[in-house]
Coordinates of C-alpha atoms in Angstrom, one line a residue:
M1322 CA 0.1 0.4 0.3
A1323 CA 1.2 3.7 -0.9
D1324 CA 2.4 5.8 1.8
S1325 CA 0.5 8.4 0.8
L1326 CA -2.1 9.0 -1.7
S1327 CA -1.6 12.2 -4.0
L1328 CA -3.4 13.8 -6.5
P1329 CA -1.9 15.5 -9.7
I1330 CA -2.6 19.5 -9.8
A1331 CA -1.7 21.7 -12.8
P1332 CA 1.9 22.1 -13.3
I1333 CA 3.5 25.4 -11.1
A1334 CA 5.9 27.5 -12.7
A1335 CA 9.5 27.2 -11.3
N1336 CA 9.6 30.7 -10.0
Y1337 CA 6.1 30.8 -8.7
D1338 CA 6.3 31.2 -5.1
H1339 CA 4.1 28.5 -2.8
S1340 CA 2.6 31.4 -1.0
S1341 CA 0.7 32.3 -4.3
L1342 CA -2.0 31.1 -6.2
L1343 CA -1.8 27.0 -7.0
S1344 CA -3.2 27.1 -10.5
R1345 CA -6.3 28.6 -11.9
N1346 CA -8.0 25.5 -11.8
S1347 CA -7.3 25.2 -8.1
A1348 CA -10.3 25.5 -5.6
F1349 CA -8.1 26.7 -2.9
S1350 CA -5.1 29.1 -2.3
S1351 CA -2.1 27.2 -1.0
R1352 CA -1.5 30.2 1.7
L1353 CA -4.0 27.6 3.8
L1354 CA -2.2 24.6 3.8
P1355 CA 1.5 23.6 4.9
F1356 CA 4.4 23.7 2.8
K1357 CA 4.7 19.8 3.5
C1358 CA 1.5 18.9 2.1
F1359 CA 3.1 18.9 -1.5
S1360 CA 4.8 15.9 -2.5
S1361 CA 8.8 16.6 -2.7
G1362 CA 9.8 17.3 -6.2
K1363 CA 6.3 16.7 -7.8
N1364 CA 3.4 19.2 -8.2
K1365 CA 1.0 17.1 -6.5
L1366 CA -1.1 17.3 -3.5
N1367 CA -0.1 14.6 -0.1
L1368 CA -3.5 14.4 1.3
S1369 CA -2.2 11.8 4.2
S1370 CA -0.5 15.2 5.0
L1371 CA -3.3 17.1 4.7
G1372 CA -5.2 14.6 6.8
Q1373 CA -2.6 15.4 9.5
Y1374 CA -2.6 19.3 8.9
S1375 CA -6.4 19.3 9.0
F1376 CA -7.0 17.4 12.5
H1377 CA -4.2 18.4 14.3
S1378 CA -4.4 22.1 13.4
L1379 CA -8.0 22.8 12.9
H1380 CA -8.8 24.6 15.7
H1381 CA -6.0 27.1 14.8
R1382 CA -7.6 27.9 11.9
V1383 CA -11.2 27.7 12.3
A1384 CA -12.9 29.7 14.3
P1385 CA -16.7 28.5 15.0
I1386 CA -19.5 31.2 15.2
R1387 CA -20.3 31.2 18.8
A1388 CA -23.5 30.5 20.3
L1389 CA -24.9 34.0 20.8
D1390 CA -24.2 34.8 17.2
S1391 CA -26.3 32.2 16.3
D1392 CA -29.1 33.7 15.1
V1393 CA -26.7 36.3 13.0
P1394 CA -27.9 36.2 9.6
H1395 CA -25.4 34.8 7.0
P1396 CA -22.6 34.6 9.5
L1397 CA -20.1 32.3 7.8
H1398 CA -20.4 35.6 5.0
K1399 CA -17.9 37.4 7.4
G1400 CA -15.2 36.4 5.9
S1401 CA -13.0 37.8 2.9
V1402 CA -14.7 38.5 -0.2
D1403 CA -13.4 35.7 -2.3
F1404 CA -14.9 33.4 0.0
K1405 CA -18.5 32.5 -1.4
S1406 CA -16.9 32.9 -5.1
K1407 CA -15.3 29.5 -4.7
K1408 CA -16.7 26.9 -6.9
S1409 CA -16.4 24.3 -4.4
Y1410 CA -17.8 26.4 -1.9
E1411 CA -20.7 27.0 -4.1
Q1412 CA -20.8 23.1 -4.7
W1413 CA -21.0 22.5 -0.8
D1414 CA -23.2 25.0 -0.8
S1415 CA -25.8 23.9 -2.8
L1416 CA -25.2 20.0 -1.7
T1417 CA -26.2 21.0 1.9
S1418 CA -28.9 23.1 1.1
T1419 CA -30.4 19.9 -0.9
F1420 CA -30.1 17.8 1.7
S1421 CA -31.7 20.2 4.2
G1422 CA -34.7 20.5 1.6
A1423 CA -34.8 16.9 1.6
A1424 CA -35.7 16.9 5.1
N1425 CA -38.9 17.8 4.3
I1426 CA -39.9 14.4 3.2
P1427 CA -39.3 12.1 6.4
F1428 CA -40.9 15.1 8.4
L1429 CA -44.1 15.2 6.3
L1430 CA -44.3 11.3 6.4
L1431 CA -43.7 11.1 10.4
Q1432 CA -46.9 13.8 11.2
L1433 CA -49.0 12.4 8.0
P1434 CA -50.3 8.8 9.3
Q1435 CA -51.7 10.9 12.6
I1436 CA -53.4 13.4 10.1
I1437 CA -54.9 10.3 8.2
L1438 CA -56.0 8.6 11.7
N1439 CA -58.0 11.2 13.0
A1440 CA -60.0 12.1 9.7
R1441 CA -61.0 8.4 9.5
N1442 CA -62.1 8.9 13.6
L1443 CA -64.0 12.1 12.7
L1444 CA -65.1 10.8 9.3
A1445 CA -66.6 7.8 11.4
G1446 CA -67.7 10.0 14.3
N1447 CA -65.6 8.5 17.0
K1448 CA -64.7 12.2 18.2
T1449 CA -63.6 10.3 21.5
A1450 CA -60.5 8.7 19.9
L1451 CA -59.2 12.2 19.5
L1452 CA -58.8 13.0 22.9
A1453 CA -55.6 10.5 22.8
V1454 CA -53.7 13.1 21.0
P1455 CA -52.8 16.1 24.1
W1456 CA -53.4 19.0 22.5
L1457 CA -51.2 21.0 24.8
G1458 CA -47.9 18.7 23.5
M1459 CA -49.1 20.2 20.0
L1460 CA -49.4 23.5 21.0
T1461 CA -46.0 23.7 22.4
G1462 CA -44.8 21.6 19.2
L1463 CA -46.1 24.3 17.0
L1464 CA -44.8 27.2 18.8
G1465 CA -41.5 25.8 18.3
N1466 CA -41.9 25.2 14.9
L1467 CA -43.1 29.0 15.0
S1468 CA -40.1 30.1 16.4
L1469 CA -37.4 28.1 14.7
L1470 CA -39.1 29.4 11.6
S1471 CA -38.5 33.2 12.3
Y1472 CA -34.8 32.3 13.1
F1473 CA -34.2 30.6 9.4
A1474 CA -36.5 33.0 8.1
K1475 CA -33.9 35.6 9.8
K1476 CA -30.9 33.7 8.2
K1477 CA -32.4 33.5 4.8
E1478 CA -31.9 29.7 5.1
K1479 CA -34.8 28.9 2.6
E1480 CA -35.1 24.9 2.9
A1481 CA -34.8 24.8 6.6
A1482 CA -37.7 27.7 6.5
V1483 CA -39.4 25.5 4.6
V1484 CA -39.0 22.3 6.6
Q1485 CA -40.6 24.6 9.9
T1486 CA -43.6 26.0 7.4
L1487 CA -44.2 22.5 7.1
G1488 CA -44.0 21.9 10.5
V1489 CA -46.6 24.8 11.4
L1490 CA -48.8 23.5 8.7
S1491 CA -48.8 19.8 9.6
T1492 CA -49.3 20.6 13.5
Y1493 CA -52.2 22.9 12.7
V1494 CA -54.2 20.7 10.4
V1495 CA -53.6 18.1 13.6
I1496 CA -54.8 21.1 16.0
S1497 CA -57.7 21.7 13.9
Q1498 CA -58.8 18.1 14.0
L1499 CA -59.1 18.5 17.4
A1500 CA -61.1 21.7 18.0
M1501 CA -63.4 20.1 15.7
A1502 CA -63.8 16.8 17.9
E1503 CA -63.9 19.4 20.9
A1504 CA -60.7 18.2 22.1
M1505 CA -59.2 21.7 22.4
P1506 CA -61.3 24.1 23.6
L1507 CA -62.4 26.5 20.7
P1508 CA -61.4 30.0 22.3
H1509 CA -57.5 28.4 22.7
F1510 CA -57.9 27.1 19.2
M1511 CA -59.0 30.6 17.9
A1512 CA -56.0 32.3 19.5
T1513 CA -53.8 29.4 18.3
S1514 CA -55.0 30.0 14.2
V1515 CA -54.5 34.1 14.9
V1516 CA -50.7 33.2 15.9
V1517 CA -50.3 30.8 13.4
G1518 CA -52.1 33.1 10.6
S1519 CA -50.0 36.3 11.5
G1520 CA -46.6 34.4 12.4
L1521 CA -46.6 32.9 8.7
I1522 CA -47.1 36.1 7.0
L1523 CA -44.4 38.2 9.0
N1524 CA -41.9 35.4 8.2
L1525 CA -42.8 35.5 4.6
L1526 CA -42.8 39.5 4.5
N1527 CA -39.4 39.4 6.4
Y1528 CA -37.6 36.7 4.5
Y1529 CA -38.2 39.3 1.0
N1530 CA -37.0 41.9 3.3
I1531 CA -40.6 44.0 2.8
L1532 CA -41.9 44.2 6.8
N1533 CA -41.3 47.0 8.5
R1534 CA -38.4 46.3 11.5
R1535 CA -40.5 47.5 14.4
I1536 CA -43.4 45.2 13.5
W1537 CA -40.6 42.2 13.5
Q1538 CA -39.0 43.1 16.5
I1539 CA -42.7 43.1 18.3
W1540 CA -43.4 39.5 16.6
E1541 CA -39.5 38.5 18.1
D1542 CA -40.4 39.9 21.3
F1543 CA -43.6 37.6 21.6
I1544 CA -42.0 34.5 20.8
T1545 CA -39.0 35.0 22.9
V1546 CA -41.4 35.4 25.7
G1547 CA -43.9 32.8 25.0
G1548 CA -40.8 30.4 24.2
L1549 CA -38.9 31.4 27.5
S1550 CA -42.5 30.7 29.5
V1551 CA -43.3 27.3 27.9
L1552 CA -39.6 25.7 28.3
P1553 CA -39.7 25.4 32.1
Q1554 CA -43.1 24.5 32.5
I1555 CA -42.6 21.8 29.9
M1556 CA -40.0 20.4 32.2
W1557 CA -41.3 20.7 35.0
S1558 CA -44.6 19.2 34.2
T1559 CA -42.7 16.1 32.8
F1560 CA -41.9 14.8 36.3
V1561 CA -45.7 15.6 37.8
P1562 CA -46.5 13.3 40.0
Y1563 CA -43.6 12.8 41.1
I1564 CA -43.1 16.9 42.0
P1565 CA -46.2 18.7 42.7
N1566 CA -48.4 19.9 40.0
S1567 CA -47.8 24.0 39.4
I1568 CA -48.1 26.9 37.0
L1569 CA -45.4 28.5 39.3
P1570 CA -42.0 27.8 37.0
G1571 CA -43.9 29.1 33.8
A1572 CA -45.3 32.2 35.9
I1573 CA -41.9 32.7 37.1
A1574 CA -40.3 32.5 33.7
F1575 CA -43.0 34.7 31.9
I1576 CA -42.1 37.5 34.6
L1577 CA -38.1 37.2 33.8
A1578 CA -38.8 37.5 30.1
V1579 CA -40.8 40.1 30.2
A1580 CA -37.7 41.8 32.3
A1581 CA -35.4 41.3 30.1
V1582 CA -37.2 42.0 26.7
T1583 CA -38.1 45.8 29.0
M1584 CA -34.3 46.0 29.9
A1585 CA -33.2 45.0 26.5
H1586 CA -35.5 48.0 24.6
T1587 CA -34.4 50.1 27.3
G1588 CA -30.9 50.2 27.0
K1589 CA -30.2 48.7 30.5
L1590 CA -28.5 45.6 29.0
S1591 CA -24.6 45.4 27.9
E1592 CA -24.3 44.5 24.1
K1593 CA -23.7 40.5 25.0
G1594 CA -27.2 41.0 27.1
V1595 CA -28.8 42.1 24.4
K1596 CA -27.6 39.3 22.2
F1597 CA -28.1 37.1 24.7
V1598 CA -31.8 38.2 25.0
G1599 CA -32.1 38.1 21.0
A1600 CA -30.8 34.6 21.0
I1601 CA -33.3 33.4 23.6
S1602 CA -36.3 32.4 21.0
G1603 CA -34.4 29.9 18.8
W1604 CA -32.8 28.6 22.2
T1605 CA -35.7 27.8 23.6
A1606 CA -37.6 26.6 20.4
T1607 CA -34.4 24.1 20.4
L1608 CA -34.3 23.0 23.5
L1609 CA -38.0 22.3 23.7
F1610 CA -38.0 20.0 21.0
M1611 CA -34.5 18.6 22.1
W1612 CA -37.0 17.9 25.6
M1613 CA -39.1 15.8 23.5
P1614 CA -36.8 12.6 23.8
V1615 CA -35.8 13.4 27.3
S1616 CA -39.8 13.4 28.1
Q1617 CA -40.2 9.9 25.9
M1618 CA -37.4 8.2 27.5
W1619 CA -38.8 9.3 30.9
T1620 CA -42.0 7.6 30.0
N1621 CA -40.3 4.6 28.9
F1622 CA -38.7 4.2 32.1
L1623 CA -41.5 4.4 34.4
N1624 CA -44.0 2.9 32.1
P1625 CA -41.8 0.1 29.9
D1626 CA -45.1 -1.6 28.2
N1627 CA -45.7 1.2 26.5
I1628 CA -42.8 1.5 24.4
K1629 CA -44.5 -1.1 22.4
G1630 CA -46.9 1.6 21.6
L1631 CA -44.0 3.2 19.9
S1632 CA -43.8 3.2 15.9
A1633 CA -40.4 2.2 14.9
I1634 CA -40.9 3.6 11.1
S1635 CA -41.7 7.2 13.1
M1636 CA -38.5 7.1 15.1
L1637 CA -36.5 6.1 11.8
L1638 CA -38.3 9.1 10.3
A1639 CA -37.3 11.4 13.0
M1640 CA -33.6 10.5 12.8
T1641 CA -33.5 10.5 8.9
G1642 CA -34.9 13.8 9.1
N1643 CA -32.8 15.4 11.9
G1644 CA -29.9 13.8 10.3
L1645 CA -30.5 15.1 6.8
M1646 CA -29.8 18.9 8.4
I1647 CA -26.7 18.4 10.3
P1648 CA -24.6 18.5 6.7
R1649 CA -26.2 21.9 6.5
A1650 CA -25.6 23.4 10.1
L1651 CA -21.8 22.3 10.3
F1652 CA -21.3 23.9 6.9
I1653 CA -22.5 27.3 7.6
R1654 CA -21.2 26.5 11.3
D1655 CA -24.6 27.1 13.0
F1656 CA -24.1 26.0 16.6
M1657 CA -27.7 26.1 17.8
W1658 CA -28.6 24.4 14.4
F1659 CA -26.1 21.3 14.8
T1660 CA -26.9 20.7 18.3
G1661 CA -30.5 20.7 17.8
S1662 CA -30.5 18.2 14.5
T1663 CA -27.7 16.0 16.4
W1664 CA -29.7 16.1 19.4
G1665 CA -32.6 15.1 17.5
T1666 CA -31.2 12.5 15.4
V1667 CA -29.2 10.4 18.3
S1668 CA -31.5 11.2 21.6
Y1669 CA -34.8 11.0 20.2
G1670 CA -34.7 9.0 16.7
Y1671 CA -32.1 6.5 17.1
A1672 CA -32.5 6.3 21.6
N1673 CA -36.0 5.1 20.6
I1674 CA -35.0 2.6 18.3
V1675 CA -32.6 1.2 21.1
C1676 CA -35.3 1.1 23.3
L1677 CA -37.4 -0.7 21.0
Y1678 CA -34.6 -3.1 20.4
I1679 CA -34.3 -3.6 24.0
F1680 CA -38.1 -4.1 24.7
N1681 CA -37.5 -6.5 21.8
S1682 CA -40.4 -4.6 19.7
I1683 CA -38.1 -4.2 16.9
G1684 CA -35.8 -7.1 15.1
R1685 CA -32.1 -7.1 14.8
E1686 CA -31.8 -6.5 10.9
F1687 CA -33.8 -3.6 11.5
F1688 CA -31.6 -2.4 14.6
I1689 CA -28.5 -2.7 12.8
A1690 CA -29.6 -1.3 9.6
A1691 CA -30.5 1.6 11.4
T1692 CA -27.2 2.0 13.8
V1693 CA -24.9 1.6 10.8
G1694 CA -26.8 4.3 8.6
L1695 CA -26.3 6.4 11.2
I1696 CA -22.4 6.2 11.6
S1697 CA -21.8 6.0 8.2
W1698 CA -23.9 9.4 7.5
L1699 CA -22.5 10.9 10.7
G1700 CA -18.6 9.7 10.0
C1701 CA -18.8 10.7 6.5
F1702 CA -19.8 14.5 6.8
S1703 CA -17.9 15.2 9.8
T1704 CA -14.9 14.5 7.9
T1705 CA -15.7 16.1 4.7
I1706 CA -16.7 18.6 6.4
K1707 CA -13.6 19.1 8.5
L1708 CA -11.6 19.2 5.2
S1709 CA -14.0 21.8 3.9
Y1710 CA -13.3 24.2 7.5
V1711 CA -9.6 23.5 6.3
L1712 CA -9.8 24.8 2.7
Y1713 CA -11.9 27.6 3.7
P1714 CA -11.4 28.8 6.9
Y1715 CA -13.7 31.0 8.8
Q1716 CA -11.8 35.2 9.4
P1717 CA -13.8 37.0 11.8
E1718 CA -14.7 40.5 11.3
T1719 CA -11.3 42.4 13.0

C-alpha cells in the first residue's frame, strides 16, 4: 500500500511562490496549507499530510460561530470577499442545502399517519379517539416550529424555513382536527389560529425584506416571551406526579422574560446582554424539541410496556429528518442548529430505536441497519466538512 495518496494538480512555474495561488483551476489557495502537504519534487497534493494538518491544527485555523451569534444572518459570510465565489464552496453550499430541503420528506411522513387517522375517526363520528392526542403537547410543538421558522427566515436559510413551515402547517392541521372533535377548547384554537396566521405572514414578509423592522421586533419579543415561559413549564410537567403540579415555573419564567425584553429595549443591558435576549427565542425552541426525547425516555422508564406503542418507522423518520439537516448546520457553522439536529438524530430517533430493540419490539436486522446507516452518515459528513473547514477557514471580522 502506498505511503500516501497524491492527487496531480496543474503544473506550477518554477519561479512561482507557494504562497501564491496554486493554479487557475485550483479551488483553494496554498496559503491554507503547509509546505509539507506537497510531495517533494512533484506538483502533487499529499492528502496524508493534509489529513494530519487538518485534524491537528484545525482549531487554530477555524473559528466556529459563537452561540450568541447563531441567529446572525449569514454568519459564515463574515469572511473574505473571495470566500463565497469559490466553485467548491458553491458546490458544498448547494449539496448541503439539498439535504436540508430533503428533510421535508421524512418530516411530512412523520405527521401524515396521525392526520389520516384523525380524519378517519372524525368521518366515522368517533370523536373520543382524538382525546388520546394531547392538544397541549401539539401546541408546544407548534410554538417551537414558529420560533424556529422565524430563526431560519431571519438567516435566509430557505430550505430549513420550508421544513419549519411544513411543521407549522401539519401541526395546525392536527390541532384543527382536535378542535373539530372538541378535544381542544375553542377559544384556545381561535387564539392559536391568529398566532399561526400572523406568524406565517410576518415571516414571509421578513424573508423578502418587506416588513417594517419595528413590527418584526414585536414578533420576536412575542416568541421570546412565549418560548421562555413554556420551556420550564414543560420541563416541570414532565415529572408530575413525582413533583407537585404547579404553574409556578412558567409564571416565574414569564416575568423574567418580560423583564429581560424590557431591559433590552430600554438600554439597560450590555451589548452581550442584548445579544443573549435576541438569541433566546431560537434557543428555547431548540431546547423544547430537545426535551421531547427526554420526556419520551422518562415515560419509557416509568412504563416500559408503553414502548410497544412507539412506531419504529416514526423513530426512523425522525432520525432521518434531523440527520439530513446536520450537514447544513455544520457547513454554515450554526451551533444552535447543529446542537438541535444532532440531539434529535441521536437522542430522539436513535435512542428510541435502541429502546425498541432492548424490549424486543424490533428485529436485529432493523436495529443493525439503523445503526450502520447513522454511523456512516455522521462519519462521512463530519470528515468531509472538516476538510472543507481547512480549505475555507472562517475569517472573523477584525
